[in-house]
């Protein structure tokens, strides 16, 4: 792995693999407590749009390589050696590179039960009407046990959301289901007689559409990542 490849990995995923979770975030940015020292107010900002960080308390910042050099207090070569041994889901390694054991696992997939997740959905303006389209995914990253709203794709992977975490597990892919059946079925999508398809970039937008719509009966297609627009 070289610097360009490592810097293409989501720093958000790097941070969570190290056990650091944001204190607050939105679609554009996330704020963390200083990963390099103790502090009571978050001063570490991650700009999700360009995948760079800035530590306001010290006036320093940079890319993934800069972060891990400071975090591990080591050289670029040792940072890349460390990165090579990880298994970041947002980086697709070359076939000839042997993958290391994943640092995460899915512990349980169940219907929505956790009150915190129900409250999170309610805060997003979503009612129990959309519960059939998502799951509660309980998973472990490193030694940290987490839970999140899970939205499944056609390859069995999950997009994950809760009030402090946004990520994914397993393979990235699109999601397709019929609003009348909420079953993932690409064969129906390929039917030339289909009357309507609603396309969304993220699943939260799709769930909001389901919450508000009253008469739409076609298929829902969720890209889950704009990078998948290049897929055939």
PDB file of N, CA, C and O in Angstrom, residues 35-79:
ATOM      1  N   UNK A  35      -7.558  12.999  19.575  1.00  0.00           N
ATOM      2  CA  UNK A  35      -7.074  11.614  19.623  1.00  0.00           C
ATOM      3  C   UNK A  35      -5.648  11.491  20.165  1.00  0.00           C
ATOM      4  O   UNK A  35      -5.200  10.394  20.495  1.00  0.00           O
ATOM      5  N   UNK A  36      -4.953  12.624  20.231  1.00  0.00           N
ATOM      6  CA  UNK A  36      -3.543  12.603  20.628  1.00  0.00           C
ATOM      7  C   UNK A  36      -3.325  12.979  22.090  1.00  0.00           C
ATOM      8  O   UNK A  36      -2.240  12.766  22.625  1.00  0.00           O
ATOM      9  N   UNK A  37      -4.339  13.536  22.748  1.00  0.00           N
ATOM     10  CA  UNK A  37      -4.203  13.978  24.134  1.00  0.00           C
ATOM     11  C   UNK A  37      -5.592  14.101  24.756  1.00  0.00           C
ATOM     12  O   UNK A  37      -6.607  14.089  24.062  1.00  0.00           O
ATOM     13  N   UNK A  38      -5.640  14.224  26.075  1.00  0.00           N
ATOM     14  CA  UNK A  38      -6.920  14.336  26.776  1.00  0.00           C
ATOM     15  C   UNK A  38      -7.461  15.759  26.656  1.00  0.00           C
ATOM     16  O   UNK A  38      -6.701  16.726  26.711  1.00  0.00           O
ATOM     17  N   UNK A  39      -8.782  15.851  26.473  1.00  0.00           N
ATOM     18  CA  UNK A  39      -9.436  17.148  26.459  1.00  0.00           C
ATOM     19  C   UNK A  39     -10.908  16.955  26.759  1.00  0.00           C
ATOM     20  O   UNK A  39     -11.446  15.847  26.615  1.00  0.00           O
ATOM     21  N   UNK A  40     -11.578  17.997  27.185  1.00  0.00           N
ATOM     22  CA  UNK A  40     -12.984  17.912  27.568  1.00  0.00           C
ATOM     23  C   UNK A  40     -13.923  18.408  26.474  1.00  0.00           C
ATOM     24  O   UNK A  40     -15.106  18.077  26.470  1.00  0.00           O
ATOM     25  N   UNK A  41     -13.413  19.210  25.537  1.00  0.00           N
ATOM     26  CA  UNK A  41     -14.231  19.711  24.433  1.00  0.00           C
ATOM     27  C   UNK A  41     -13.593  19.314  23.111  1.00  0.00           C
ATOM     28  O   UNK A  41     -12.370  19.433  22.943  1.00  0.00           O
ATOM     29  N   UNK A  42     -14.427  18.842  22.192  1.00  0.00           N
ATOM     30  CA  UNK A  42     -13.910  18.349  20.913  1.00  0.00           C
ATOM     31  C   UNK A  42     -13.264  19.471  20.100  1.00  0.00           C
ATOM     32  O   UNK A  42     -13.901  20.500  19.853  1.00  0.00           O
ATOM     33  N   UNK A  43     -12.008  19.249  19.688  1.00  0.00           N
ATOM     34  CA  UNK A  43     -11.306  20.234  18.865  1.00  0.00           C
ATOM     35  C   UNK A  43     -10.760  19.622  17.578  1.00  0.00           C
ATOM     36  O   UNK A  43     -10.127  20.303  16.783  1.00  0.00           O
ATOM     37  N   UNK A  44     -11.007  18.326  17.396  1.00  0.00           N
ATOM     38  CA  UNK A  44     -10.508  17.613  16.213  1.00  0.00           C
ATOM     39  C   UNK A  44     -11.648  17.538  15.196  1.00  0.00           C
ATOM     40  O   UNK A  44     -12.673  16.909  15.440  1.00  0.00           O
ATOM     41  N   UNK A  45     -11.464  18.171  14.050  1.00  0.00           N
ATOM     42  CA  UNK A  45     -12.508  18.224  13.026  1.00  0.00           C
ATOM     43  C   UNK A  45     -12.125  17.384  11.816  1.00  0.00           C
ATOM     44  O   UNK A  45     -11.010  17.478  11.309  1.00  0.00           O
ATOM     45  N   UNK A  46     -13.060  16.556  11.370  1.00  0.00           N
ATOM     46  CA  UNK A  46     -12.892  15.782  10.136  1.00  0.00           C
ATOM     47  C   UNK A  46     -13.822  16.350   9.079  1.00  0.00           C
ATOM     48  O   UNK A  46     -15.037  16.404   9.280  1.00  0.00           O
ATOM     49  N   UNK A  47     -13.266  16.798   7.976  1.00  0.00           N
ATOM     50  CA  UNK A  47     -14.062  17.243   6.832  1.00  0.00           C
ATOM     51  C   UNK A  47     -14.314  16.030   5.950  1.00  0.00           C
ATOM     52  O   UNK A  47     -13.429  15.546   5.255  1.00  0.00           O
ATOM     53  N   UNK A  48     -15.538  15.498   5.996  1.00  0.00           N
ATOM     54  CA  UNK A  48     -15.874  14.272   5.268  1.00  0.00           C
ATOM     55  C   UNK A  48     -15.814  14.466   3.758  1.00  0.00           C
ATOM     56  O   UNK A  48     -15.565  13.507   3.013  1.00  0.00           O
ATOM     57  N   UNK A  49     -16.032  15.690   3.301  1.00  0.00           N
ATOM     58  CA  UNK A  49     -16.111  15.942   1.861  1.00  0.00           C
ATOM     59  C   UNK A  49     -14.757  15.753   1.182  1.00  0.00           C
ATOM     60  O   UNK A  49     -14.687  15.277   0.047  1.00  0.00           O
ATOM     61  N   UNK A  50     -13.689  16.140   1.855  1.00  0.00           N
ATOM     62  CA  UNK A  50     -12.351  16.035   1.255  1.00  0.00           C
ATOM     63  C   UNK A  50     -11.439  15.116   2.052  1.00  0.00           C
ATOM     64  O   UNK A  50     -10.266  14.955   1.728  1.00  0.00           O
ATOM     65  N   UNK A  51     -11.991  14.492   3.106  1.00  0.00           N
ATOM     66  CA  UNK A  51     -11.273  13.488   3.895  1.00  0.00           C
ATOM     67  C   UNK A  51      -9.963  14.030   4.472  1.00  0.00           C
ATOM     68  O   UNK A  51      -8.914  13.402   4.360  1.00  0.00           O
ATOM     69  N   UNK A  52     -10.038  15.187   5.085  1.00  0.00           N
ATOM     70  CA  UNK A  52      -8.874  15.757   5.774  1.00  0.00           C
ATOM     71  C   UNK A  52      -9.286  16.160   7.186  1.00  0.00           C
ATOM     72  O   UNK A  52     -10.471  16.361   7.470  1.00  0.00           O
ATOM     73  N   UNK A  53      -8.298  16.294   8.075  1.00  0.00           N
ATOM     74  CA  UNK A  53      -8.558  16.624   9.464  1.00  0.00           C
ATOM     75  C   UNK A  53      -7.816  17.884   9.863  1.00  0.00           C
ATOM     76  O   UNK A  53      -6.831  18.274   9.240  1.00  0.00           O
ATOM     77  N   UNK A  54      -8.326  18.513  10.943  1.00  0.00           N
ATOM     78  CA  UNK A  54      -7.655  19.682  11.492  1.00  0.00           C
ATOM     79  C   UNK A  54      -7.877  19.705  12.994  1.00  0.00           C
ATOM     80  O   UNK A  54      -9.013  19.580  13.469  1.00  0.00           O
ATOM     81  N   UNK A  55      -6.791  19.815  13.742  1.00  0.00           N
ATOM     82  CA  UNK A  55      -6.851  19.850  15.201  1.00  0.00           C
ATOM     83  C   UNK A  55      -6.718  21.304  15.652  1.00  0.00           C
ATOM     84  O   UNK A  55      -5.625  21.872  15.640  1.00  0.00           O
ATOM     85  N   UNK A  56      -7.842  21.910  16.025  1.00  0.00           N
ATOM     86  CA  UNK A  56      -7.861  23.328  16.355  1.00  0.00           C
ATOM     87  C   UNK A  56      -7.021  23.651  17.586  1.00  0.00           C
ATOM     88  O   UNK A  56      -6.440  24.739  17.671  1.00  0.00           O
ATOM     89  N   UNK A  57      -6.948  22.725  18.534  1.00  0.00           N
ATOM     90  CA  UNK A  57      -6.214  23.018  19.769  1.00  0.00           C
ATOM     91  C   UNK A  57      -4.709  23.117  19.543  1.00  0.00           C
ATOM     92  O   UNK A  57      -3.994  23.720  20.334  1.00  0.00           O
ATOM     93  N   UNK A  58      -4.214  22.529  18.431  1.00  0.00           N
ATOM     94  CA  UNK A  58      -2.783  22.579  18.137  1.00  0.00           C
ATOM     95  C   UNK A  58      -2.472  23.291  16.824  1.00  0.00           C
ATOM     96  O   UNK A  58      -1.311  23.576  16.526  1.00  0.00           O
ATOM     97  N   UNK A  59      -3.504  23.558  16.034  1.00  0.00           N
ATOM     98  CA  UNK A  59      -3.287  24.230  14.761  1.00  0.00           C
ATOM     99  C   UNK A  59      -2.583  23.378  13.726  1.00  0.00           C
ATOM    100  O   UNK A  59      -1.800  23.889  12.921  1.00  0.00           O
ATOM    101  N   UNK A  60      -2.847  22.058  13.734  1.00  0.00           N
ATOM    102  CA  UNK A  60      -2.228  21.152  12.767  1.00  0.00           C
ATOM    103  C   UNK A  60      -3.317  20.324  12.097  1.00  0.00           C
ATOM    104  O   UNK A  60      -4.432  20.198  12.606  1.00  0.00           O
ATOM    105  N   UNK A  61      -2.991  19.745  10.948  1.00  0.00           N
ATOM    106  CA  UNK A  61      -3.950  18.908  10.241  1.00  0.00           C
ATOM    107  C   UNK A  61      -3.303  18.217   9.070  1.00  0.00           C
ATOM    108  O   UNK A  61      -2.079  18.248   8.906  1.00  0.00           O
ATOM    109  N   UNK A  62      -4.137  17.578   8.233  1.00  0.00           N
ATOM    110  CA  UNK A  62      -3.588  16.896   7.069  1.00  0.00           C
ATOM    111  C   UNK A  62      -4.440  15.736   6.626  1.00  0.00           C
ATOM    112  O   UNK A  62      -5.653  15.687   6.866  1.00  0.00           O
ATOM    113  N   UNK A  63      -3.798  14.764   5.996  1.00  0.00           N
ATOM    114  CA  UNK A  63      -4.487  13.591   5.464  1.00  0.00           C
ATOM    115  C   UNK A  63      -4.305  12.390   6.393  1.00  0.00           C
ATOM    116  O   UNK A  63      -3.802  12.522   7.521  1.00  0.00           O
ATOM    117  N   UNK A  64      -4.685  11.200   5.917  1.00  0.00           N
ATOM    118  CA  UNK A  64      -4.579   9.987   6.729  1.00  0.00           C
ATOM    119  C   UNK A  64      -3.148   9.712   7.161  1.00  0.00           C
ATOM    120  O   UNK A  64      -2.886   9.343   8.311  1.00  0.00           O
ATOM    121  N   UNK A  65      -2.215   9.864   6.226  1.00  0.00           N
ATOM    122  CA  UNK A  65      -0.811   9.588   6.529  1.00  0.00           C
ATOM    123  C   UNK A  65      -0.290  10.532   7.605  1.00  0.00           C
ATOM    124  O   UNK A  65       0.397  10.110   8.546  1.00  0.00           O
ATOM    125  N   UNK A  66      -0.641  11.815   7.487  1.00  0.00           N
ATOM    126  CA  UNK A  66      -0.236  12.790   8.488  1.00  0.00           C
ATOM    127  C   UNK A  66      -0.797  12.428   9.864  1.00  0.00           C
ATOM    128  O   UNK A  66      -0.114  12.546  10.884  1.00  0.00           O
ATOM    129  N   UNK A  67      -2.074  11.972   9.865  1.00  0.00           N
ATOM    130  CA  UNK A  67      -2.717  11.613  11.128  1.00  0.00           C
ATOM    131  C   UNK A  67      -1.997  10.439  11.796  1.00  0.00           C
ATOM    132  O   UNK A  67      -1.678  10.492  12.986  1.00  0.00           O
ATOM    133  N   UNK A  68      -1.749   9.361  11.039  1.00  0.00           N
ATOM    134  CA  UNK A  68      -1.145   8.176  11.638  1.00  0.00           C
ATOM    135  C   UNK A  68       0.321   8.398  12.002  1.00  0.00           C
ATOM    136  O   UNK A  68       0.826   7.786  12.946  1.00  0.00           O
ATOM    137  N   UNK A  69       1.020   9.260  11.274  1.00  0.00           N
ATOM    138  CA  UNK A  69       2.401   9.608  11.669  1.00  0.00           C
ATOM    139  C   UNK A  69       2.392  10.236  13.062  1.00  0.00           C
ATOM    140  O   UNK A  69       3.232   9.892  13.903  1.00  0.00           O
ATOM    141  N   UNK A  70       1.456  11.123  13.291  1.00  0.00           N
ATOM    142  CA  UNK A  70       1.360  11.788  14.594  1.00  0.00           C
ATOM    143  C   UNK A  70       0.817  10.829  15.647  1.00  0.00           C
ATOM    144  O   UNK A  70       1.273  10.828  16.794  1.00  0.00           O
ATOM    145  N   UNK A  71      -0.159  10.001  15.249  1.00  0.00           N
ATOM    146  CA  UNK A  71      -0.812   9.102  16.206  1.00  0.00           C
ATOM    147  C   UNK A  71       0.149   8.015  16.688  1.00  0.00           C
ATOM    148  O   UNK A  71       0.207   7.697  17.881  1.00  0.00           O
ATOM    149  N   UNK A  72       0.891   7.421  15.750  1.00  0.00           N
ATOM    150  CA  UNK A  72       1.834   6.352  16.093  1.00  0.00           C
ATOM    151  C   UNK A  72       3.221   6.879  16.441  1.00  0.00           C
ATOM    152  O   UNK A  72       4.080   6.098  16.875  1.00  0.00           O
ATOM    153  N   UNK A  73       3.433   8.184  16.186  1.00  0.00           N
ATOM    154  CA  UNK A  73       4.747   8.810  16.418  1.00  0.00           C
ATOM    155  C   UNK A  73       5.837   8.030  15.683  1.00  0.00           C
ATOM    156  O   UNK A  73       6.837   7.583  16.265  1.00  0.00           O
ATOM    157  N   UNK A  74       5.642   7.877  14.391  1.00  0.00           N
ATOM    158  CA  UNK A  74       6.543   7.037  13.613  1.00  0.00           C
ATOM    159  C   UNK A  74       6.704   7.581  12.203  1.00  0.00           C
ATOM    160  O   UNK A  74       6.192   8.644  11.867  1.00  0.00           O
ATOM    161  N   UNK A  75       7.406   6.832  11.346  1.00  0.00           N
ATOM    162  CA  UNK A  75       7.703   7.266   9.984  1.00  0.00           C
ATOM    163  C   UNK A  75       6.588   6.881   9.019  1.00  0.00           C
ATOM    164  O   UNK A  75       5.705   6.082   9.349  1.00  0.00           O
ATOM    165  N   UNK A  76       6.673   7.426   7.797  1.00  0.00           N
ATOM    166  CA  UNK A  76       5.689   7.105   6.763  1.00  0.00           C
ATOM    167  C   UNK A  76       5.718   5.617   6.441  1.00  0.00           C
ATOM    168  O   UNK A  76       4.665   4.978   6.315  1.00  0.00           O
ATOM    169  N   UNK A  77       6.911   5.045   6.322  1.00  0.00           N
ATOM    170  CA  UNK A  77       7.019   3.620   5.990  1.00  0.00           C
ATOM    171  C   UNK A  77       6.353   2.744   7.038  1.00  0.00           C
ATOM    172  O   UNK A  77       5.673   1.761   6.700  1.00  0.00           O
ATOM    173  N   UNK A  78       6.505   3.087   8.301  1.00  0.00           N
ATOM    174  CA  UNK A  78       5.880   2.294   9.359  1.00  0.00           C
ATOM    175  C   UNK A  78       4.369   2.494   9.393  1.00  0.00           C
ATOM    176  O   UNK A  78       3.619   1.581   9.731  1.00  0.00           O
ATOM    177  N   UNK A  79       3.917   3.690   9.039  1.00  0.00           N
ATOM    178  CA  UNK A  79       2.476   3.939   8.924  1.00  0.00           C
ATOM    179  C   UNK A  79       1.876   3.054   7.836  1.00  0.00           C
ATOM    180  O   UNK A  79       0.836   2.421   8.022  1.00  0.00           O
TER     181      UNK A  79
END
